Short mmCIF file of C-alpha atoms in Angstrom, two decimals:
data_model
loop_
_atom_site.label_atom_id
_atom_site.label_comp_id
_atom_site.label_asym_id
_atom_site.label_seq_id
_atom_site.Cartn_x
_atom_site.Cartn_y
_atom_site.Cartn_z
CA UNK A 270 -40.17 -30.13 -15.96
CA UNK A 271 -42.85 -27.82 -16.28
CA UNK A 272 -46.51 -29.00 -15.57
CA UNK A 273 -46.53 -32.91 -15.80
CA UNK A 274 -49.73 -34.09 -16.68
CA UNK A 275 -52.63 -32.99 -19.57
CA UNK A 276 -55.81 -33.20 -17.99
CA UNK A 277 -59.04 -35.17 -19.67
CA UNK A 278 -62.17 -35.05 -18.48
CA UNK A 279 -64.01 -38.33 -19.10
CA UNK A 280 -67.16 -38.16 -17.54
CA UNK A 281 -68.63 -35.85 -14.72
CA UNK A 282 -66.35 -36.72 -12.00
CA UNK A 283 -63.67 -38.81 -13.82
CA UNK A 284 -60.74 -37.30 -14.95
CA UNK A 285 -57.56 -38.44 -16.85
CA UNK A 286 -54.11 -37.16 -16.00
CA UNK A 287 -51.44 -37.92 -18.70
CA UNK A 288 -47.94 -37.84 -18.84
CA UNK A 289 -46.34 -38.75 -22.13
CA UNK A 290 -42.67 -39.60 -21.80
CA UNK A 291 -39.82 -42.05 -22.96
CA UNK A 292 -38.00 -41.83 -19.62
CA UNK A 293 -39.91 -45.65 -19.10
CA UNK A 294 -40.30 -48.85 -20.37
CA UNK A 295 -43.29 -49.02 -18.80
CA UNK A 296 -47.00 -47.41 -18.28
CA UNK A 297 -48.23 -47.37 -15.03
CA UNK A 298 -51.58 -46.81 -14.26
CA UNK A 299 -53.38 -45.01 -10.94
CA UNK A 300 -56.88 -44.61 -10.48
CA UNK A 301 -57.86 -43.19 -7.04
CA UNK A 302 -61.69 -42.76 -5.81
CA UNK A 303 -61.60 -39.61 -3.52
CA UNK A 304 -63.26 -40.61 -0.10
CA UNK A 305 -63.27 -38.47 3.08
CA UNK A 306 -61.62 -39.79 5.84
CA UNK A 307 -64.50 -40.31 8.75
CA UNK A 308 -65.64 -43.59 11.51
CA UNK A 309 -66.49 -45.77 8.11
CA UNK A 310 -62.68 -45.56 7.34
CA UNK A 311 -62.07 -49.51 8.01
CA UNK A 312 -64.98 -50.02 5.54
CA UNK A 313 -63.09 -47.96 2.97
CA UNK A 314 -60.06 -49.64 3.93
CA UNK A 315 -61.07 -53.10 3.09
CA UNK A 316 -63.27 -52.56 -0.46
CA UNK A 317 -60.04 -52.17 -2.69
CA UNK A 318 -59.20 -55.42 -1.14
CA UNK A 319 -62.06 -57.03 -1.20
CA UNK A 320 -62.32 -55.84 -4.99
CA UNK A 321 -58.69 -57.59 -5.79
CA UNK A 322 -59.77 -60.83 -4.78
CA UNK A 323 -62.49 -61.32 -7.66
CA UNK A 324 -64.87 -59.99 -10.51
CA UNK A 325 -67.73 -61.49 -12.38
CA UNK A 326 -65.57 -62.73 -14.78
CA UNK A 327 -62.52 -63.74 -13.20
CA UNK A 328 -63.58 -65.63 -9.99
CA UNK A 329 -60.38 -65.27 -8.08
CA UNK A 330 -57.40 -63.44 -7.78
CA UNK A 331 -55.09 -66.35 -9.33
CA UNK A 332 -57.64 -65.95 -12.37
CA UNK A 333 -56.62 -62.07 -12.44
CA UNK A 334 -52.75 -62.76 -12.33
CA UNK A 335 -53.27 -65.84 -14.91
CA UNK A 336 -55.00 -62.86 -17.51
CA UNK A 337 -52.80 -60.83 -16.60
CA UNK A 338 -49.65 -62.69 -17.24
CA UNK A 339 -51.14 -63.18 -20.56
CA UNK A 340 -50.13 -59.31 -21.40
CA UNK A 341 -46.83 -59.52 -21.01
CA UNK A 342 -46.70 -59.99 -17.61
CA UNK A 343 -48.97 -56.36 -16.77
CA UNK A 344 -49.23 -56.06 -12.93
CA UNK A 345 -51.86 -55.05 -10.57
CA UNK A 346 -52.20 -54.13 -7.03
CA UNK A 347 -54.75 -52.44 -4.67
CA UNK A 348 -54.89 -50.32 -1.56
CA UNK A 349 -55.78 -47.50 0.22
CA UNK A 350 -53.99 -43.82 1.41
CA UNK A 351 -54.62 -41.46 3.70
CA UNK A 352 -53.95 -37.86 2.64
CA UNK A 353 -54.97 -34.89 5.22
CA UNK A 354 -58.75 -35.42 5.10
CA UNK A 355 -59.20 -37.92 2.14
CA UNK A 356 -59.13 -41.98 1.87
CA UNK A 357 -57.67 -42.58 -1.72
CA UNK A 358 -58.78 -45.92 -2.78
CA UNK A 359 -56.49 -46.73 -5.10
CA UNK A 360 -55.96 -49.57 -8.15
CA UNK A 361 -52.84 -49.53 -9.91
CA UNK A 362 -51.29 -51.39 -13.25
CA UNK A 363 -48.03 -51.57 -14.49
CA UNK A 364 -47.66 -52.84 -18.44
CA UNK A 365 -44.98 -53.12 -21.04
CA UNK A 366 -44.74 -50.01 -23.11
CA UNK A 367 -46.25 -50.36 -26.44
CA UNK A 368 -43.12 -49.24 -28.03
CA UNK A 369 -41.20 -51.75 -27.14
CA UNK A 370 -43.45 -54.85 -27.67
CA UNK A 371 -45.35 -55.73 -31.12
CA UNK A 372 -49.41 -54.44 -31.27
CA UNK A 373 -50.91 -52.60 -28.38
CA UNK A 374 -54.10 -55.17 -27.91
CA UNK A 375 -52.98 -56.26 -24.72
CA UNK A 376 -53.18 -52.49 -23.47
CA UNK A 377 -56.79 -52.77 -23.89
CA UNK A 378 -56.97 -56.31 -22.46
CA UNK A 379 -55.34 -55.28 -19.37
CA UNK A 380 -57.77 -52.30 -19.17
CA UNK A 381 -60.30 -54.34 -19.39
CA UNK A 382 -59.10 -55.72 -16.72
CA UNK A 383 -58.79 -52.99 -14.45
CA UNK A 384 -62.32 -51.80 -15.14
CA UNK A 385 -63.64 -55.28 -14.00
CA UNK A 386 -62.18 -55.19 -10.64
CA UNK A 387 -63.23 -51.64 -9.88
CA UNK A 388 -67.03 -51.67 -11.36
CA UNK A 389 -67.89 -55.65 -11.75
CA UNK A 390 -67.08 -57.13 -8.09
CA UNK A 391 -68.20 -60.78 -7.23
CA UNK A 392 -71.35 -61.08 -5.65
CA UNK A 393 -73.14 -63.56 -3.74
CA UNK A 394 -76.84 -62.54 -3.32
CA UNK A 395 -77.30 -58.57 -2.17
CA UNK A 396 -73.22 -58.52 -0.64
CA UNK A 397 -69.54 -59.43 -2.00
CA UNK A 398 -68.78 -62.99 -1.90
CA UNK A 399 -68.69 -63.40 1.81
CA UNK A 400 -65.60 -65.75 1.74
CA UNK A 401 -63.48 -62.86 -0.01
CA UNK A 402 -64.88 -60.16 2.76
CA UNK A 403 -64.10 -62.63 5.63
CA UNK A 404 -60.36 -62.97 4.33
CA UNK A 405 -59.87 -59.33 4.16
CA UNK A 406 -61.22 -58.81 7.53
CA UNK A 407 -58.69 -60.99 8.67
CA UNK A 408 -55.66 -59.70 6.70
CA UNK A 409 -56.82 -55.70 7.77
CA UNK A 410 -57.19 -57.73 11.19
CA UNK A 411 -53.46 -58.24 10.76
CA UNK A 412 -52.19 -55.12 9.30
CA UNK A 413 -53.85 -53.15 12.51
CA UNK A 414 -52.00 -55.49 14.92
CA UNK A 415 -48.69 -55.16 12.85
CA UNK A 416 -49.11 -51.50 13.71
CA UNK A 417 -48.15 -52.60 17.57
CA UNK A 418 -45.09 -54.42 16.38
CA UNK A 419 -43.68 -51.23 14.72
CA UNK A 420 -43.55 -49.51 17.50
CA UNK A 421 -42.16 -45.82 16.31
CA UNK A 422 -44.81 -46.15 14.05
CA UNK A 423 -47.76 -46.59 16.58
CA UNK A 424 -46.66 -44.04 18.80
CA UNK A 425 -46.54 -41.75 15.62
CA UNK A 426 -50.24 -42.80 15.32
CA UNK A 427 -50.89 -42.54 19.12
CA UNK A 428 -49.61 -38.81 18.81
CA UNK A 429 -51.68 -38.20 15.99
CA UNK A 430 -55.25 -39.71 17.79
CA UNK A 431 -54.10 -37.50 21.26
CA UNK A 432 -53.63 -34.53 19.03
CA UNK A 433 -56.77 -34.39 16.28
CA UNK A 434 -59.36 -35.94 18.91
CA UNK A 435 -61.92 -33.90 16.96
CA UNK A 436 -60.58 -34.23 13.41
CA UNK A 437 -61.02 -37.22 11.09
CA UNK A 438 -56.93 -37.23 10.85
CA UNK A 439 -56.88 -39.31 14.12
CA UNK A 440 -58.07 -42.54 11.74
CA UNK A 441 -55.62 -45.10 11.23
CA UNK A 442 -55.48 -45.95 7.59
CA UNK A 443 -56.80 -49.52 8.23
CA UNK A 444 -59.49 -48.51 11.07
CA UNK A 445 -59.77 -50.25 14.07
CA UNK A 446 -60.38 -53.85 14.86
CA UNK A 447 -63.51 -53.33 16.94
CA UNK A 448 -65.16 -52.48 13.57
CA UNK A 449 -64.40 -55.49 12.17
CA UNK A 450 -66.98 -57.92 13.62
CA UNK A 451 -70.07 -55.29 12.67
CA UNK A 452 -68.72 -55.37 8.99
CA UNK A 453 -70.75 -58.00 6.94
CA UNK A 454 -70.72 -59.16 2.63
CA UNK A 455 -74.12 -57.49 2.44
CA UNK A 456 -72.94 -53.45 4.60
CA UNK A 457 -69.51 -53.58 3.20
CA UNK A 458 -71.35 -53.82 -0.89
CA UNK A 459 -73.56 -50.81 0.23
CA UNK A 460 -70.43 -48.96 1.60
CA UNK A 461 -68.63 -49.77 -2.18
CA UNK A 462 -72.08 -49.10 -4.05
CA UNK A 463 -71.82 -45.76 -1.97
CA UNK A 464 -67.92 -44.62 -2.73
CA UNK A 465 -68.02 -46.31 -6.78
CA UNK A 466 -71.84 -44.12 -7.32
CA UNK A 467 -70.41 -40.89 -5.54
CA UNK A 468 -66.73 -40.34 -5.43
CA UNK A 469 -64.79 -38.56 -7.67
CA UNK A 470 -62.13 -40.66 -9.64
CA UNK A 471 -58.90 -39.74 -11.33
CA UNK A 472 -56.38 -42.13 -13.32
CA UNK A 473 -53.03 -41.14 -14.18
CA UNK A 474 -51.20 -42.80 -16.86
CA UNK A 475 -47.66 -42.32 -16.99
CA UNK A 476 -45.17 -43.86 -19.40
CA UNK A 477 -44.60 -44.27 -23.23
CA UNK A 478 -47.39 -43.90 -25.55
CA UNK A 479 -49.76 -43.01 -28.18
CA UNK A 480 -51.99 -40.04 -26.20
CA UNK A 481 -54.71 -40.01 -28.79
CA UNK A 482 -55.08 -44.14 -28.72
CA UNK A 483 -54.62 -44.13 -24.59
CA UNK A 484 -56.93 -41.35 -24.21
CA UNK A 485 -59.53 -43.44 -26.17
CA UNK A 486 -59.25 -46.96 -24.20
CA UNK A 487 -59.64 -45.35 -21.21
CA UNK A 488 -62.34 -43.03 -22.08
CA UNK A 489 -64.33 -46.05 -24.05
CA UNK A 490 -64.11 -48.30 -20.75
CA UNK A 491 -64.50 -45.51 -17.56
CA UNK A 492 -67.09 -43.31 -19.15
CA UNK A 493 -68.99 -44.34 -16.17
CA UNK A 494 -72.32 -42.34 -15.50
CA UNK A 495 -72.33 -41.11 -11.60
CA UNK A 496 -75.08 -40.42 -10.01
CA UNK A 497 -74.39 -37.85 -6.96
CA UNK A 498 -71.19 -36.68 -7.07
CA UNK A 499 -69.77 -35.37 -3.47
CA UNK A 500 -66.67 -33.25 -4.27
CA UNK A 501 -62.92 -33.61 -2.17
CA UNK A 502 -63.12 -30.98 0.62
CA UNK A 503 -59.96 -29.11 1.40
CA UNK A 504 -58.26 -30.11 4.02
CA UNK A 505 -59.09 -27.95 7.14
CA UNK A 506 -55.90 -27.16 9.69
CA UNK A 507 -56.39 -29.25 12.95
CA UNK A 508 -57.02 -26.86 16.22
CA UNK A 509 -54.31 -25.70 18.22
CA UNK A 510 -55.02 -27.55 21.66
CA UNK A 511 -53.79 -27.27 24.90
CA UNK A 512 -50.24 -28.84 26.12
CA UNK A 513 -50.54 -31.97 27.11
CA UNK A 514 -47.25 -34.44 28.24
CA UNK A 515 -48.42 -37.83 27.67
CA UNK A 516 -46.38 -40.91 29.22
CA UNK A 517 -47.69 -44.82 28.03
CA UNK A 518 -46.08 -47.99 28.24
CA UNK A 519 -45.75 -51.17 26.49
CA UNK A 520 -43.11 -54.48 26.60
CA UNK A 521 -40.65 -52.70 24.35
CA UNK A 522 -36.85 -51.87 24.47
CA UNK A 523 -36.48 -48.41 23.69
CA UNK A 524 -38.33 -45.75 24.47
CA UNK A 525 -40.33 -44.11 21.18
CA UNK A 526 -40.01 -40.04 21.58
CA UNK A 527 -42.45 -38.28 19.81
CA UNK A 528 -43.37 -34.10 20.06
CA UNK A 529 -46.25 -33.16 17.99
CA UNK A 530 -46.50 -29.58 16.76
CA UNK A 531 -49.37 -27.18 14.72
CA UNK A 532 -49.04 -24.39 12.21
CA UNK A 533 -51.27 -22.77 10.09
CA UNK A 534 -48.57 -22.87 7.16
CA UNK A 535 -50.23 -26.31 5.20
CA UNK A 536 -49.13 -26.82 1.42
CA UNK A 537 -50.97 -23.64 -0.57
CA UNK A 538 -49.63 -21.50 2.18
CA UNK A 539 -47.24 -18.41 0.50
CA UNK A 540 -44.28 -19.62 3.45
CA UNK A 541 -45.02 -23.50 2.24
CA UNK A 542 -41.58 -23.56 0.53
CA UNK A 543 -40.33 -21.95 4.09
CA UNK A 544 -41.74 -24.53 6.15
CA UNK A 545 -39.82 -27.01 3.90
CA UNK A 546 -36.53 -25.07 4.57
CA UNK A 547 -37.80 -25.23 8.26
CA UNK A 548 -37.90 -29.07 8.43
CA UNK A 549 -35.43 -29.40 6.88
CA UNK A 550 -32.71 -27.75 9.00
CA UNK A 551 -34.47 -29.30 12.00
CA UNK A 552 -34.66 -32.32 11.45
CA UNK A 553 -34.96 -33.67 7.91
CA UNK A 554 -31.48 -34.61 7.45
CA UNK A 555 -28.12 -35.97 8.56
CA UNK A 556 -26.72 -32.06 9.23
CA UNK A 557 -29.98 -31.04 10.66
CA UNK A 558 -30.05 -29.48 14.01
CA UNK A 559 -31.97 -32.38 15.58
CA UNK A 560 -29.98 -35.06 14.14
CA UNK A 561 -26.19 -32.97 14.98
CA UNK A 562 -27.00 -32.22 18.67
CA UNK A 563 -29.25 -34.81 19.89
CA UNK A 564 -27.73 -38.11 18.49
CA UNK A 565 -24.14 -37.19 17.20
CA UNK A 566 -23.43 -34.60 20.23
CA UNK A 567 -25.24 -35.36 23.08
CA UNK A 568 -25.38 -39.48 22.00
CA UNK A 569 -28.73 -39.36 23.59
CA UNK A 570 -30.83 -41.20 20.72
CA UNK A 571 -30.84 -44.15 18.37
CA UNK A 572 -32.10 -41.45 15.90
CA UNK A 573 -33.78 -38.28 15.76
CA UNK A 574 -35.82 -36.12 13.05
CA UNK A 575 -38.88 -34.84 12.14
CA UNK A 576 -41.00 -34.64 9.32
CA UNK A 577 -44.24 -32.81 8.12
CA UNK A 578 -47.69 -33.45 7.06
CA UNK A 579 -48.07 -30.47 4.65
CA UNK A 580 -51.74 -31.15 4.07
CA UNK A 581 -52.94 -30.63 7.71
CA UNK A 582 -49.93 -28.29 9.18
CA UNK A 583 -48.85 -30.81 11.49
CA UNK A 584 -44.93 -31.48 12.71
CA UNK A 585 -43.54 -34.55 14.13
CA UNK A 586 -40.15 -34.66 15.87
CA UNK A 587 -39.58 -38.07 16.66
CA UNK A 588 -36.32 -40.23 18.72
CA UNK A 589 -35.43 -43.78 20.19
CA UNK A 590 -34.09 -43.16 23.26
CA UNK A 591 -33.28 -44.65 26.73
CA UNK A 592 -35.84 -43.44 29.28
CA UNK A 593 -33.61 -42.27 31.41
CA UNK A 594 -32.52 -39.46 28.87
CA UNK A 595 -36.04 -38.37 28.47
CA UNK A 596 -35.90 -34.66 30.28
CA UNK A 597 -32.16 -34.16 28.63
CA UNK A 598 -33.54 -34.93 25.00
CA UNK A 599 -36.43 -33.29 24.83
CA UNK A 600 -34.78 -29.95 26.71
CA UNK A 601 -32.42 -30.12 23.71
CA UNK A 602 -35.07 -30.54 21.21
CA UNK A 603 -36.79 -27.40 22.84
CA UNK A 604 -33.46 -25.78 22.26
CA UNK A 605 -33.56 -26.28 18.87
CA UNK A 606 -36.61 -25.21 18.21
CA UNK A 607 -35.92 -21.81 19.94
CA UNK A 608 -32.72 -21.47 18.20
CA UNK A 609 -34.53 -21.49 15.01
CA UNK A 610 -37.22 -18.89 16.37
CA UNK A 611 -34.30 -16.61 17.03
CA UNK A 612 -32.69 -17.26 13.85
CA UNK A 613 -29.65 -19.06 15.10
CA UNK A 614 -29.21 -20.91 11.61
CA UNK A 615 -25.91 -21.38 10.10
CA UNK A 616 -25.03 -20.97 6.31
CA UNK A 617 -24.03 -24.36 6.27
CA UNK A 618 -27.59 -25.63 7.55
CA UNK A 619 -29.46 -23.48 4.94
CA UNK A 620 -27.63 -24.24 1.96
CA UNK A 621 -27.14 -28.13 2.87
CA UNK A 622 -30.97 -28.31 3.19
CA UNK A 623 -31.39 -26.37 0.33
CA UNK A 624 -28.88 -28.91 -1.80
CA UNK A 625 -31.32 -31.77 0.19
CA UNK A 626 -34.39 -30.45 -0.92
CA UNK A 627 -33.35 -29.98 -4.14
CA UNK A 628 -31.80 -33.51 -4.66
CA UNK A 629 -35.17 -34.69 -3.19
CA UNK A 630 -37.63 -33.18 -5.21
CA UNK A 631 -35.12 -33.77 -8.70
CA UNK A 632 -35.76 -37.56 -7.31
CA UNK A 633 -39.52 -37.36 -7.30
CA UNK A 634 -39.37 -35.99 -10.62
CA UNK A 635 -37.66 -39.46 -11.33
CA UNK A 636 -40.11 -41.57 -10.17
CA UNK A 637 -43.67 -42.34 -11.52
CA UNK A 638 -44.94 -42.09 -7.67
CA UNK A 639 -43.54 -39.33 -6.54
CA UNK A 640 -44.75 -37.27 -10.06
CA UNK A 641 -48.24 -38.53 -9.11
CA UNK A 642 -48.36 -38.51 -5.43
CA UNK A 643 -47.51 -34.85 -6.08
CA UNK A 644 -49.98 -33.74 -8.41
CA UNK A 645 -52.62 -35.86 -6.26
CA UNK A 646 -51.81 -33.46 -3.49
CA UNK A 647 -52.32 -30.75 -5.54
CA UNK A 648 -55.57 -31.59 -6.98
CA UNK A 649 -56.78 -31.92 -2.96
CA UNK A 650 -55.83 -28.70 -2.29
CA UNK A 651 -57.29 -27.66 -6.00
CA UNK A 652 -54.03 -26.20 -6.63
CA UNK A 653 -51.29 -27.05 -8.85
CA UNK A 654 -47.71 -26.76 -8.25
CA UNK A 655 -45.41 -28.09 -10.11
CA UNK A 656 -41.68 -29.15 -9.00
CA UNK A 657 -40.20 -26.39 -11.19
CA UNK A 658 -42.30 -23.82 -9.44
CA UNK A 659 -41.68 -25.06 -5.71
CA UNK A 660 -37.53 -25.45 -6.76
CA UNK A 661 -37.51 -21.86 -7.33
CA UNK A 662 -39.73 -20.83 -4.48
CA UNK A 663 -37.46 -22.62 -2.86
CA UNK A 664 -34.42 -21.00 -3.63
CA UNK A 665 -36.09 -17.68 -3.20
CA UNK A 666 -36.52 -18.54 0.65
CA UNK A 667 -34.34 -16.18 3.02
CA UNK A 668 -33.74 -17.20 6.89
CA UNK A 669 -36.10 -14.56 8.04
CA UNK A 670 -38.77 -16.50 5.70
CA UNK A 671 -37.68 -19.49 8.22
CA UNK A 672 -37.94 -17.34 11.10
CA UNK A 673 -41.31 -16.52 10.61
CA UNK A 674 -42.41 -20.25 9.93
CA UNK A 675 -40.27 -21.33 12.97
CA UNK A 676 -42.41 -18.65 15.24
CA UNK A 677 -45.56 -19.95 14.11
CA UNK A 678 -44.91 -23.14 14.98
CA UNK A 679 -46.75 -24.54 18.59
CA UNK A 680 -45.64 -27.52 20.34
CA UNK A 681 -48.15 -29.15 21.63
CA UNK A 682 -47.64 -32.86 22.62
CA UNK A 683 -44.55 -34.37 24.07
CA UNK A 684 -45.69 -38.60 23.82
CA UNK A 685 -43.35 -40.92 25.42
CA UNK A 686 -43.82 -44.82 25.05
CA UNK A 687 -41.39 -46.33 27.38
CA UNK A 688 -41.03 -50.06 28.51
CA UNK A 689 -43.27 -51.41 31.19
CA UNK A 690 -41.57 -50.61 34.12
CA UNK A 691 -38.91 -48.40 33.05
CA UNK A 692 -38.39 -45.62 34.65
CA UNK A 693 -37.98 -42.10 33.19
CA UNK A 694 -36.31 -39.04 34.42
CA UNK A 695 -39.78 -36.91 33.85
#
């Protein structure tokens, strides 16, 4: 469980990550173009889309799934991700396993495949095909304005935009609708002729196979020449603002409760492992200190947690709860977090989040995106770490390595989305 993936360099810019093992019957594919995250990000957003609906060669998407059902039923999907700073345009393919199917042409074929919707998009004149781009708009149209019907989810994002006003972090993945009538065929193709020329690419192949023959398709059909390559930047930690209480409303039921909160510990941080212990016995689980005393004590909240973004050094404590409970949850949240500040952690907390972590990170050693969403953080951050390493950091961790993450930690939004009307106790 040591270091997952053999690296392969391809091409200046284009590397290969692979991960030989019998675990699946299956080889998934990932290749991610590296894009920072800045005002073009509902551009970005809608080329791997756009890319998906047709190539060249295969004029529409039902074209696409008709090859690839030819291969034994290979499957292939598109999107984007944001992580910290970066846009990961990303393309992935799941195929049979060569070992358990006769001949390994189709592996190819399905390649071939892949490489066509990334590099050979359907054109009409100097733009995409201005059909597929008008679609997309419309579907990213949609997937912005599902954003207000999940509403813990956009006032996650509203804390986020009040809290990195300066940093490219405050982008919704998507973008923003008012972007979408100044996007045309012929801007969007400049944008992708931009990102494809530019950005750096990596493709991870995990699964069952021969490394020799896989490392040979792949290098025969992405060897693709680059002309300026602009490198990933490290993510940079987002400015410790002022406190700001920030009260909004909307037609909804139950109020959303989130506190936002900055520290300079981010994932290559020594006290990383720390800050995991941290979130852990705050809020990351059913015994956590958030979860015990605000919803199972107090019976103030639907639920209540918090979670981390490890690339930025961000923490979000979040709870559904009736407005009128406002002041009383959030003084108990403060509580919390000065408990931990003074060390008032039980042995029960610390190893229970230990035995959580633990479980959690064996499970993302189970699963093909969890193994690759992991080393893609790593390779952002242009460190590795493997899950062997941070299990034993993790053990290592004492409860004054907590302490001293829990006293660097600043809070610095309490955001409140209540119904229109209601009123709180603020």
């Amino acid at each position: 469980m040591g270091e997952l993936f053999e690296r392969v360099e391809i091409s200046k810019g284009i590397n290969l990550y692979l991960y030989n093992t019998d675990k699946y019957k299956t080889i998934s594919v990932r290749a991610f173009l590296y894009t920072k995250v800045d005002e073009e990000i509902t551009k970005t957003s809608l080329i791997p889309f756009v890319l998906a609906r047709g190539t060249e060669n295969y004029p529409d998407n039902l074209t696409i799934r008709r090859e690839l059902a030819n291969y034994y039923g290979a499957q292939m999907g598109t999107g984007v991700t944001r992580r910290g700073d970066v846009v990961l345009v990303d393309f992935r393919m799941e195929m049979v396993s060569p070992h358990y199917v006769s001949g390994d042409s189709y592996v190819e074929k399905s390649l071939d495949v892949l490489k066509e919707v990334i590099f050979n998009p359907r054109k009409e004149g100097e733009g995409f095909k201005e059909s597929f781009v008008d679609v997309e708009k419309e579907n990213t149209k949609n997937r912005i304005m599902s954003l207000i019907n999940d509403k813990g989810r956009y006032a996650f994002e509203r804390a986020v935009q009040i809290m990195c006003p300066n940093d490219p972090y405050k982008y919704y993945k998507y973008g923003k609708i008012e972007d979408l009538p100044k996007i045309d065929a012929v801007n969007l193709y400049e944008k992708y002729q931009e990102i494809i020329n530019n950005s750096p690419m990596d493709i991870y192949v995990v699964g069952h196979f021969d490394k020799e023959k896989i490392s040979s398709m792949i290098k025969e059909r992405f060897n693709v020449p680059r002309k300026s390559l602009v490198p990933v930047e490290k993510p940079i930690n987002t400015e410790l603002l002022e406190f700001k209480e920030v009260v909004e409303e909307m037609d909804i039921n139950q109020g959303k409760l989130v506190m936002g909160l900055k520290t300079p510990i981010t994932m290559e941080h020594e006290l990383y492992p720390a800050l995991l212990i941290y979130n852990g016995i705050l809020g990351a689980f059913s015994h956590s200190k958030l979860f015990q005393n605000v919803r199972e004590k107090a019976s103030l909240a639907y639920y209540a947690g918090s979670n981390i973004e490890s690339l930025k050094g961000l923490l979000f404590i979040f709870a559904g709860i009736e407005p009128a409970t406002y002041t009383q949850t959030v003084e108990i949240v403060k509580q919390q977090l000065q408990d931990m500040r003074d060390g008032s952690i039980t042995e029960k907390e610390f190893s229970y989040t230990l035995a959580g972590l633990e479980s959690g990170l064996l499970e993302t050693f189970d699963e093909v995106g969890g193994q690759i969403g992991f080393a893609v953080d790593g390779g952002i951050i242009g460190k590795t770490i493997t899950i062997t390493e941070l299990l034993k950091k993790i053990k290592e961790v004492t409860v004054s390595d907590v302490v001293k993450v829990a006293q660097s930690v600043e809070l610095e939004l309490i955001y409140f989305l209540k119904g229109k009307g209601d009123s709180n106790d603020s």
